[in-house]
mmCIF file of C-alpha atoms in Angstrom:
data_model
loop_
_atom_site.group_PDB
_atom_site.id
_atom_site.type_symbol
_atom_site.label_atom_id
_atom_site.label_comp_id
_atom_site.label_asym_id
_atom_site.label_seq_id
_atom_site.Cartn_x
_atom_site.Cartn_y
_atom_site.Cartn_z
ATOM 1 C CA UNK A 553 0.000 0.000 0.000
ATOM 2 C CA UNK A 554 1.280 3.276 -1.103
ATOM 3 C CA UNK A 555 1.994 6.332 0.907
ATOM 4 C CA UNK A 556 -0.827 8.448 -0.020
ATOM 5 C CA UNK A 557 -3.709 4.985 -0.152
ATOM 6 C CA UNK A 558 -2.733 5.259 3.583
ATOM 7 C CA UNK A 559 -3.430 9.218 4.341
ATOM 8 C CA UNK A 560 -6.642 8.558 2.056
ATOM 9 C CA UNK A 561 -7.782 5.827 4.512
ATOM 10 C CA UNK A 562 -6.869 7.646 7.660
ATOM 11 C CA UNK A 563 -8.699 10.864 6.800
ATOM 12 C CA UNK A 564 -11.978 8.468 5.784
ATOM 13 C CA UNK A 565 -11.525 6.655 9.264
ATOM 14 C CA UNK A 566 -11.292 10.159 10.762
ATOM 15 C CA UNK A 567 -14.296 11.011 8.977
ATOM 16 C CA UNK A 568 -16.211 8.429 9.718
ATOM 17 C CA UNK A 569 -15.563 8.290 13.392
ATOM 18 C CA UNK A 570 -16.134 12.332 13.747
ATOM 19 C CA UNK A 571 -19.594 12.200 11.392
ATOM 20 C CA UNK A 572 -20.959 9.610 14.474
ATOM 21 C CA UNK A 573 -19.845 11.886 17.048
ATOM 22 C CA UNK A 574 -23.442 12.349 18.245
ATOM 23 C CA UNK A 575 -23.800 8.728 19.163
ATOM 24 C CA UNK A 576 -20.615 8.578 20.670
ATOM 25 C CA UNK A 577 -21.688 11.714 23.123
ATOM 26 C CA UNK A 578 -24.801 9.819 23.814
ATOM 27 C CA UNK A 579 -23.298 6.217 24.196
ATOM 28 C CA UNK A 580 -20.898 8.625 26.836
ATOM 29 C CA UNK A 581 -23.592 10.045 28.513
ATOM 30 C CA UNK A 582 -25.340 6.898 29.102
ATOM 31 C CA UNK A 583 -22.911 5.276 30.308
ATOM 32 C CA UNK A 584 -21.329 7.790 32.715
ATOM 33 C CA UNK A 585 -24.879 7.616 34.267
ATOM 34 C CA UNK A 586 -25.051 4.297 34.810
ATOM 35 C CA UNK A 587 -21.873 3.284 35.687
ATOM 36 C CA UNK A 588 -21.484 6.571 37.762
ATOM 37 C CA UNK A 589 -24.831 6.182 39.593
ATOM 38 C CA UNK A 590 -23.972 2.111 40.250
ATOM 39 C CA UNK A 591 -20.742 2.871 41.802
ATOM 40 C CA UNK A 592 -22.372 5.724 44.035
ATOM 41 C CA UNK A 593 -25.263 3.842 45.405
ATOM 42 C CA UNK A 594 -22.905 0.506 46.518
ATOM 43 C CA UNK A 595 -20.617 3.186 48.427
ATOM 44 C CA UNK A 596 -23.761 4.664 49.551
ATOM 45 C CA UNK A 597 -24.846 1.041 51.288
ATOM 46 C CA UNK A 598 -21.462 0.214 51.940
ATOM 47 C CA UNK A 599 -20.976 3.445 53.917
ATOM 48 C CA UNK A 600 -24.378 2.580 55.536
ATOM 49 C CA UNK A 601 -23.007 -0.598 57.513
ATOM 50 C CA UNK A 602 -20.865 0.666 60.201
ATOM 51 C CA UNK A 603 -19.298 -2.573 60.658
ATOM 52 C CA UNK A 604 -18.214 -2.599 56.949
ATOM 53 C CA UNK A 605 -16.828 1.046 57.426
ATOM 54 C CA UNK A 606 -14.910 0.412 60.573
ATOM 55 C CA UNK A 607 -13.305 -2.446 58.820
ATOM 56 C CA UNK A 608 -12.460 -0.534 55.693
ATOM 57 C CA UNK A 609 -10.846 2.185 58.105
ATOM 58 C CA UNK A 610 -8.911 -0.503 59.765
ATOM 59 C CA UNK A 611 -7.745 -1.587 56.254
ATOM 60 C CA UNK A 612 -6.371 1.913 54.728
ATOM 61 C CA UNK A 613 -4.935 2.876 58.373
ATOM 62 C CA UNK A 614 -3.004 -0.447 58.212
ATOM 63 C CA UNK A 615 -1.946 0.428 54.348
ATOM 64 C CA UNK A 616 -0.806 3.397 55.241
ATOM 65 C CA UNK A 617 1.254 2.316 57.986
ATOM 66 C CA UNK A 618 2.866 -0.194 56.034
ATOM 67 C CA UNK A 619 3.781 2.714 53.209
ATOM 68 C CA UNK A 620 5.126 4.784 55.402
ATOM 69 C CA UNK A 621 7.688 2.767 57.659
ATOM 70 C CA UNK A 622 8.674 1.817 54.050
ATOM 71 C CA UNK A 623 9.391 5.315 53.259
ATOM 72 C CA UNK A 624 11.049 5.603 56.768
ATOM 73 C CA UNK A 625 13.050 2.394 55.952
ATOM 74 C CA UNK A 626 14.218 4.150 52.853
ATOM 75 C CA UNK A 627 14.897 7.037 53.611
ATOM 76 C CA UNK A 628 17.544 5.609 56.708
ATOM 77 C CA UNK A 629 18.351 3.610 54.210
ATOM 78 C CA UNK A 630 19.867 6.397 52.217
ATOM 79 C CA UNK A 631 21.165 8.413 54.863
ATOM 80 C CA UNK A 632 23.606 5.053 55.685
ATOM 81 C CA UNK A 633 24.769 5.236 51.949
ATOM 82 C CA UNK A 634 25.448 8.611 52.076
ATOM 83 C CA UNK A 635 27.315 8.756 55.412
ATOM 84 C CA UNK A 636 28.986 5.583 54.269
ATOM 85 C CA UNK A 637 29.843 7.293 51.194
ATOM 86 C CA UNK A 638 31.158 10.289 53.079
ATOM 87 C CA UNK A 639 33.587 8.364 54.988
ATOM 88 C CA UNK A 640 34.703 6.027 52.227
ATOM 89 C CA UNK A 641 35.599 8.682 49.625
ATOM 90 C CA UNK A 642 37.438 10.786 53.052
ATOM 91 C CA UNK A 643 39.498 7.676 53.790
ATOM 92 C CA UNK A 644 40.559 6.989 50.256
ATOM 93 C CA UNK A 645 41.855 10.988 49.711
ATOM 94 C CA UNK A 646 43.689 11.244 53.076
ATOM 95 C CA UNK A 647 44.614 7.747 54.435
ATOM 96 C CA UNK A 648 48.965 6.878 53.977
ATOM 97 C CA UNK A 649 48.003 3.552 52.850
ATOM 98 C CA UNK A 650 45.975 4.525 49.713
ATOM 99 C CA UNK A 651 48.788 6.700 48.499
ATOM 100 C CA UNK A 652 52.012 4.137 48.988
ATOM 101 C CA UNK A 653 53.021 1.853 45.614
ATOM 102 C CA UNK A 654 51.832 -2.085 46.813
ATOM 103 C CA UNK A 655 55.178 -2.585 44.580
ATOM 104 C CA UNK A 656 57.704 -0.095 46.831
ATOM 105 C CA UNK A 657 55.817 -0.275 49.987
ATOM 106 C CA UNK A 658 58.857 0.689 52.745
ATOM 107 C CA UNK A 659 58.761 -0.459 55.973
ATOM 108 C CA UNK A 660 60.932 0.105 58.979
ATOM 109 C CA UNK A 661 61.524 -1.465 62.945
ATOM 110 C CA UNK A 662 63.273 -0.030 65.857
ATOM 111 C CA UNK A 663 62.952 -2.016 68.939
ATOM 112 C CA UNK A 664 63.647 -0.499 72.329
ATOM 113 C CA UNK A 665 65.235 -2.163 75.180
ATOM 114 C CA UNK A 666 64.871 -1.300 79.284
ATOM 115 C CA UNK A 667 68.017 -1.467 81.319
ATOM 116 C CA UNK A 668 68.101 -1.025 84.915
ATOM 117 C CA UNK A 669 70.327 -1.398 87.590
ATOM 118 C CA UNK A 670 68.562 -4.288 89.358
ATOM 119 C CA UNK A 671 70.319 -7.371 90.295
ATOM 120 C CA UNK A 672 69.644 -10.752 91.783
ATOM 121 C CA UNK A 673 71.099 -10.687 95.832
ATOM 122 C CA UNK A 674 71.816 -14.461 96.362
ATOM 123 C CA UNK A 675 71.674 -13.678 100.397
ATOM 124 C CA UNK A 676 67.899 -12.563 99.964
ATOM 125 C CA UNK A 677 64.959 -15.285 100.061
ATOM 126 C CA UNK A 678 62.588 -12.896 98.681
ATOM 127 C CA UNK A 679 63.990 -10.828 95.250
ATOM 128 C CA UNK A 680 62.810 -7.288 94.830
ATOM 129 C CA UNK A 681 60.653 -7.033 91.498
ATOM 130 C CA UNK A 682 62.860 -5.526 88.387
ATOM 131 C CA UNK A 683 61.266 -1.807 88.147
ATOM 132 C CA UNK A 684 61.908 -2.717 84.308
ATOM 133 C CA UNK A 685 58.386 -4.654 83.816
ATOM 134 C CA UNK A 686 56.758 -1.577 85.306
ATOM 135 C CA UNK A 687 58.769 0.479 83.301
ATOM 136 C CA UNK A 688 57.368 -1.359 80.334
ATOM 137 C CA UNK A 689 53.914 -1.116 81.326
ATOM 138 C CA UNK A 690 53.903 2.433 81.754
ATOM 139 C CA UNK A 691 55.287 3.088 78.108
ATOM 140 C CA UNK A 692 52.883 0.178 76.630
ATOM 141 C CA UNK A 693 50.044 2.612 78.170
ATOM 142 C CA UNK A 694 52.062 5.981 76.645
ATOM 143 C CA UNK A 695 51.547 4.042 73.407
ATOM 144 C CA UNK A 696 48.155 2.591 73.394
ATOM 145 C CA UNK A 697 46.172 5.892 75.271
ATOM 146 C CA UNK A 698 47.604 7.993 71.428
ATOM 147 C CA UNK A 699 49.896 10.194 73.702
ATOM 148 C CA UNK A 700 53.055 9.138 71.831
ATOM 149 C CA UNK A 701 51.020 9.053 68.254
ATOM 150 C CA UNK A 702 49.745 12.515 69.079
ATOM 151 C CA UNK A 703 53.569 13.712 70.002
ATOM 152 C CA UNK A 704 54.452 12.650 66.363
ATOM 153 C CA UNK A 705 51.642 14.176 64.519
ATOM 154 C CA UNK A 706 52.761 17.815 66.430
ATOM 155 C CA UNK A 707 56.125 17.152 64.930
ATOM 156 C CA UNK A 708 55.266 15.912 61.483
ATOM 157 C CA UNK A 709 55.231 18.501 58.396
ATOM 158 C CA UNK A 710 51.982 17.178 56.982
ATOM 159 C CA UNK A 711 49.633 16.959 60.162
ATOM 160 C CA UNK A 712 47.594 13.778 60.092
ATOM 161 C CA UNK A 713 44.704 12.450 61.827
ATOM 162 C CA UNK A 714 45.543 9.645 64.707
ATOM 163 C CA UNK A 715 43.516 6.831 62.824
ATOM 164 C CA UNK A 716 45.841 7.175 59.477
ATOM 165 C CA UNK A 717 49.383 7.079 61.500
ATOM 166 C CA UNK A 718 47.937 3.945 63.525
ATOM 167 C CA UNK A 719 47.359 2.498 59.848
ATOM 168 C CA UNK A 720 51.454 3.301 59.784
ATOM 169 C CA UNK A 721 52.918 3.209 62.824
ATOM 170 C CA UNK A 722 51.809 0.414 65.178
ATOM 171 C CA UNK A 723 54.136 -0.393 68.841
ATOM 172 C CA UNK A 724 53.648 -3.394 71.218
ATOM 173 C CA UNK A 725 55.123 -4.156 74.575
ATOM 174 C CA UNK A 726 57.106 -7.430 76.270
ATOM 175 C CA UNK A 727 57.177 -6.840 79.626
ATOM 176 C CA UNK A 728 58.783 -10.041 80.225
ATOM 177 C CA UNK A 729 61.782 -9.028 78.202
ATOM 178 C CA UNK A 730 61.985 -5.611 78.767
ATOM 179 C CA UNK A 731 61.219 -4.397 74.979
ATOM 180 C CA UNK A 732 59.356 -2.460 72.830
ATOM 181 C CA UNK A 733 59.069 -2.689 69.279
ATOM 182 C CA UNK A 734 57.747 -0.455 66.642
ATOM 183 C CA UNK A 735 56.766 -0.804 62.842
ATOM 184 C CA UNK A 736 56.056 1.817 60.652
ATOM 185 C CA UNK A 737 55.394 1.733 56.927
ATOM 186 C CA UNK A 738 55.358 4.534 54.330
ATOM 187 C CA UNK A 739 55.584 5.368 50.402
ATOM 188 C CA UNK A 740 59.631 6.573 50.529
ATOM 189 C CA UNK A 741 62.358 5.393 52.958
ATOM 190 C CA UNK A 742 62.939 8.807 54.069
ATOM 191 C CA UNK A 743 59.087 8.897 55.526
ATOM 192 C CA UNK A 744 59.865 5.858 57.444
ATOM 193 C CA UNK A 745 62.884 7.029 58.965
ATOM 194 C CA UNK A 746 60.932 10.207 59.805
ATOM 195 C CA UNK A 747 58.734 8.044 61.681
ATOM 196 C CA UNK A 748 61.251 6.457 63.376
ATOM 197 C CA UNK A 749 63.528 9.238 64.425
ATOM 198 C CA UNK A 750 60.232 10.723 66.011
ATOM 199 C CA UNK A 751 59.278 7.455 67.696
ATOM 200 C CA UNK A 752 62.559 7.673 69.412
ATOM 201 C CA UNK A 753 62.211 11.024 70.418
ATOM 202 C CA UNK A 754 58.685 10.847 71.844
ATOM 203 C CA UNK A 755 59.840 7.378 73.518
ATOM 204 C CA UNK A 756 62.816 9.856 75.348
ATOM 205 C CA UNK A 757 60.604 12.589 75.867
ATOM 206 C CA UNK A 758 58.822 10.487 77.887
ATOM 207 C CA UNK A 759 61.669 9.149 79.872
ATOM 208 C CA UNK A 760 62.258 11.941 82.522
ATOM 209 C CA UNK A 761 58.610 11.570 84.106
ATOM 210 C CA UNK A 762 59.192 7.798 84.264
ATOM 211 C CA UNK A 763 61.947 7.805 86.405
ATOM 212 C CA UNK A 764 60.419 10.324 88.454
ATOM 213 C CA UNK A 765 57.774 8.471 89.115
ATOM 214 C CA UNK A 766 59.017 4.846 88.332
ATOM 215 C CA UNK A 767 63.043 3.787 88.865
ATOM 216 C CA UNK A 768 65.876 5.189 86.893
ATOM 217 C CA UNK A 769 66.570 3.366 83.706
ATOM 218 C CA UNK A 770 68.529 3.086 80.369
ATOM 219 C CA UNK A 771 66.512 3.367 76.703
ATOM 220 C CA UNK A 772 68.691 1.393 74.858
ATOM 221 C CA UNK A 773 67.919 0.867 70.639
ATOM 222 C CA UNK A 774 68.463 -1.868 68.858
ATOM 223 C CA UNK A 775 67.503 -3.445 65.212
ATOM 224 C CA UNK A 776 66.710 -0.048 63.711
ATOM 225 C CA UNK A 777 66.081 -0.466 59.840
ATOM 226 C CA UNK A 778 64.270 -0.132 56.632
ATOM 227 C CA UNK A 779 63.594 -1.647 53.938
ATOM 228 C CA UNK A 780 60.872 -2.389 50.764
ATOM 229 C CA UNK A 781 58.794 -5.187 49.579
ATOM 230 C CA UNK A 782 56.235 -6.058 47.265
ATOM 231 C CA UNK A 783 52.829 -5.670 49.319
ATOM 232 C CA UNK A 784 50.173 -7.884 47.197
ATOM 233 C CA UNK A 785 47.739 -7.291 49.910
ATOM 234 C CA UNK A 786 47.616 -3.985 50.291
ATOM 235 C CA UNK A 787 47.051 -4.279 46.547
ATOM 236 C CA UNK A 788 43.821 -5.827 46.843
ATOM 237 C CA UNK A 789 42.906 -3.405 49.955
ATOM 238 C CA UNK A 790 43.901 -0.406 47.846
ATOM 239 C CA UNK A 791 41.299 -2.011 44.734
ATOM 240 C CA UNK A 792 38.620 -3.110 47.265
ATOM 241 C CA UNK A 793 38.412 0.702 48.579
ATOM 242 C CA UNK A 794 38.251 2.045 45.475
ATOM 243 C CA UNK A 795 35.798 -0.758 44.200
ATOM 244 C CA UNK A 796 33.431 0.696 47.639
ATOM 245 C CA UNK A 797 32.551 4.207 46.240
ATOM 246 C CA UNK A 798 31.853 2.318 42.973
ATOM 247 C CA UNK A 799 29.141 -0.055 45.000
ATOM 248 C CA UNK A 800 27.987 2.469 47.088
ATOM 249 C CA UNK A 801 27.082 4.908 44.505
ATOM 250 C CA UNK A 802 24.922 2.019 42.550
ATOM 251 C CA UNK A 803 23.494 1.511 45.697
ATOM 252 C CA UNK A 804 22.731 4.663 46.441
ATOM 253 C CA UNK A 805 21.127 5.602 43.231
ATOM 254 C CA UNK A 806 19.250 2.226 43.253
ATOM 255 C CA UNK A 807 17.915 3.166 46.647
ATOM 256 C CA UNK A 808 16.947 6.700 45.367
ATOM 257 C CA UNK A 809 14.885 5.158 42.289
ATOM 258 C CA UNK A 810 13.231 2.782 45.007
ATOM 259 C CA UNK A 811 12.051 6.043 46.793
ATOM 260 C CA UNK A 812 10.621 7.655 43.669
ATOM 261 C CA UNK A 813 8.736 4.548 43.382
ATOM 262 C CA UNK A 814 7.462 4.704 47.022
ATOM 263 C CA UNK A 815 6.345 8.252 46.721
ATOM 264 C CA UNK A 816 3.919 7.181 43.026
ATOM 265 C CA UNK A 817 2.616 4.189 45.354
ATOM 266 C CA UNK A 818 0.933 7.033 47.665
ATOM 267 C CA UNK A 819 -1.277 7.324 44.783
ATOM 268 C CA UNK A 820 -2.379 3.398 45.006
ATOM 269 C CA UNK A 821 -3.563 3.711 48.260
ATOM 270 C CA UNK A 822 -7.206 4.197 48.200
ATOM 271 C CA UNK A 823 -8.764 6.392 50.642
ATOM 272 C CA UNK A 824 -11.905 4.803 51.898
ATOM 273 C CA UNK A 825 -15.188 6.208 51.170
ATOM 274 C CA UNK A 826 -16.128 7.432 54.783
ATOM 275 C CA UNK A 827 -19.137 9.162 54.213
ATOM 276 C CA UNK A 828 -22.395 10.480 51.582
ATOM 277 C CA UNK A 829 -19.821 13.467 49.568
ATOM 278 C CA UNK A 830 -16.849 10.897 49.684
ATOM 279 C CA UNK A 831 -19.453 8.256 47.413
ATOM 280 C CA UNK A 832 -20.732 11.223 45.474
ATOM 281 C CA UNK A 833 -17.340 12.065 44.366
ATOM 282 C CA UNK A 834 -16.661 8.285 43.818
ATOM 283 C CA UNK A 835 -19.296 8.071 41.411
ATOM 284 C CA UNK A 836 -18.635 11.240 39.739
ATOM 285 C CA UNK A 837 -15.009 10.475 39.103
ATOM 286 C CA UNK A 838 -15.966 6.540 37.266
ATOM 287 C CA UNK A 839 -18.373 8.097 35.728
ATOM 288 C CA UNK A 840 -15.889 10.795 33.745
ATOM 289 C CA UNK A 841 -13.647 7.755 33.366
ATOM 290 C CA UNK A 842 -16.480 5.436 32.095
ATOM 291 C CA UNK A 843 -18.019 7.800 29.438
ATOM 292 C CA UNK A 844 -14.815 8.835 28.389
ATOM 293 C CA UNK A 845 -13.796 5.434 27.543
ATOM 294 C CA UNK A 846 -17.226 4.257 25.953
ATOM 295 C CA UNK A 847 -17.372 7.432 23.880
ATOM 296 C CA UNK A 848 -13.620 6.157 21.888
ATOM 297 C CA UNK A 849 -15.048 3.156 21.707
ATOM 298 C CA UNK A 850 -17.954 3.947 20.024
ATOM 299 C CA UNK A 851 -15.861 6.398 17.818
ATOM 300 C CA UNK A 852 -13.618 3.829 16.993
ATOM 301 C CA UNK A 853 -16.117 1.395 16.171
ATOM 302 C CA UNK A 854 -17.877 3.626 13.875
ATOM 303 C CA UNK A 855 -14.502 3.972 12.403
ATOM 304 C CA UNK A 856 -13.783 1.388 11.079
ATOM 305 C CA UNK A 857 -17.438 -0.229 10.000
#
């Protein structure tokens, strides 16, 4: 069929459907009336049972209870990504460990040794205690409270938050020994000697109140060094941060879509007809639907007879 055999039978379809117009208003009409005035007279007996409209009360309050700890489920929802987000994208831009090469990570140990002046006295039954253990103790707590991280960060020419030098700098105690040890890592050798130089400073620093308050002591070092290595998990810790924002931003914009979907389902919930206005509107509203929908029917029809 040619181009212009199709506009010829469009415009007579058009034609034909406009020249029955009349019967289309009336078939409307009709229609909106009866299907209007059904729909208004059962809400109107409906409405008339008060058993039947304490029940359909019960129904929509329940609905819309249901809807709207949805929405309030969402919307916490969200607010988790988006914190979540927050913090992820922070720790990626500021934290040591994102920035160093997983193929030239450097790393570096000092260990620090406790020497007192105590002595066993083979003519005493009971031995005094070695001050040393306390001595120990006292630094393992100077460590672990973030007063020796915080003496570094006041010393360091980038300042840093605590939480990203613990990711570098980590110190544990042996009282039984008498030692402390220290490992740092960084993306240069010169940062971890940095780090090291200042552990040893804030480990003296600390020294005079000690021995005030402990025993007098030495703070001998030992096994200070650096060196590099290939890191293969901090490779895959590096990838799985970035990898996060990537997950949390589908996540987030999946969530988001879900809440545009949960605000058009307010529209599904159907208020209950409560009382006489509520059916009259009711029946009003199918009957502009009904007669709308019979009269392109009928137009239609007439169409294409």
């Amino acid at each position: 069929m040619s181009e212009q055999e199709k506009e010829i039978n469009l415009k007579r379809l058009l034609y034909k459907a406009c020249k029955n117009w009349r019967t289309a208003v009336i078939t409307a009409m009709v229609g909106a009336v009866v299907i209007g005035g059904t729909k208004c007279t059962v809400e109107m007996v409906k409405i008339s049972d008060p058993e039947t409209l304490a029940n359909r009360q019960i129904e929509y309050q329940g609905e819309l209870a249901l809807y709207q700890q949805r929405g309030e489920e969402i919307r916490k929802s969200i607010e988790r990504m988006e914190d979540s987000l927050v913090q992820q994208t922070d720790y990626n831009e500021n934290s040591v460990l994102m920035e160093i090469d997983p193929y030239n990570e450097w790393r570096g140990s000092v260990d620090f040794f406790v020497e007192t002046d105590w002595q066993i006295m083979p003519d005493m039954t009971v031995q005094n205690q070695n001050p040393a253990n306390q001595i120990v103790r006292v630094y393992s707590t100077y460590i672990s409270n973030g007063e020796l991280y915080q003496y570094i960060i006041d010393r360091l020419e980038t300042p840093m938050e605590i939480r990203y030098l613990r990711e570098v700098m980590s110190g544990s105690a042996d009282a039984s020994n008498y030692l402390i040890h220290f490992t740092v890592r960084g993306k240069t050798q010169e940062e971890c000697r940095t780090l090291l130089t200042l552990i040893e400073e804030g480990m003296r620093a600390k020294q005079p109140e000690i021995m005030e308050s402990v025993d007098e002591f030495k703070l001998l070092t030992t096994n200070n060094s650096t060196y590099s290595q290939i890191n293969y998990d901090l490779e895959q810790s590096q990838k799985n941060n970035l990898q996060a924002i990537t997950d949390l931003n589908t996540s987030l914009s999946a969530k988001q879509f879900e809440q545009l979907e949960w605000e058009r389902d307010e529209k599904e919930i159907e208020v209950p007809v409560l009382d006489k206005m509520d059916a009259v509107k009711d029946g009003i509203k199918w009957a502009i639907i009904a007669g709308f929908i019979l009269g392109v029917v009928v137009l239609l029809f007439h169409g294409i007879k």
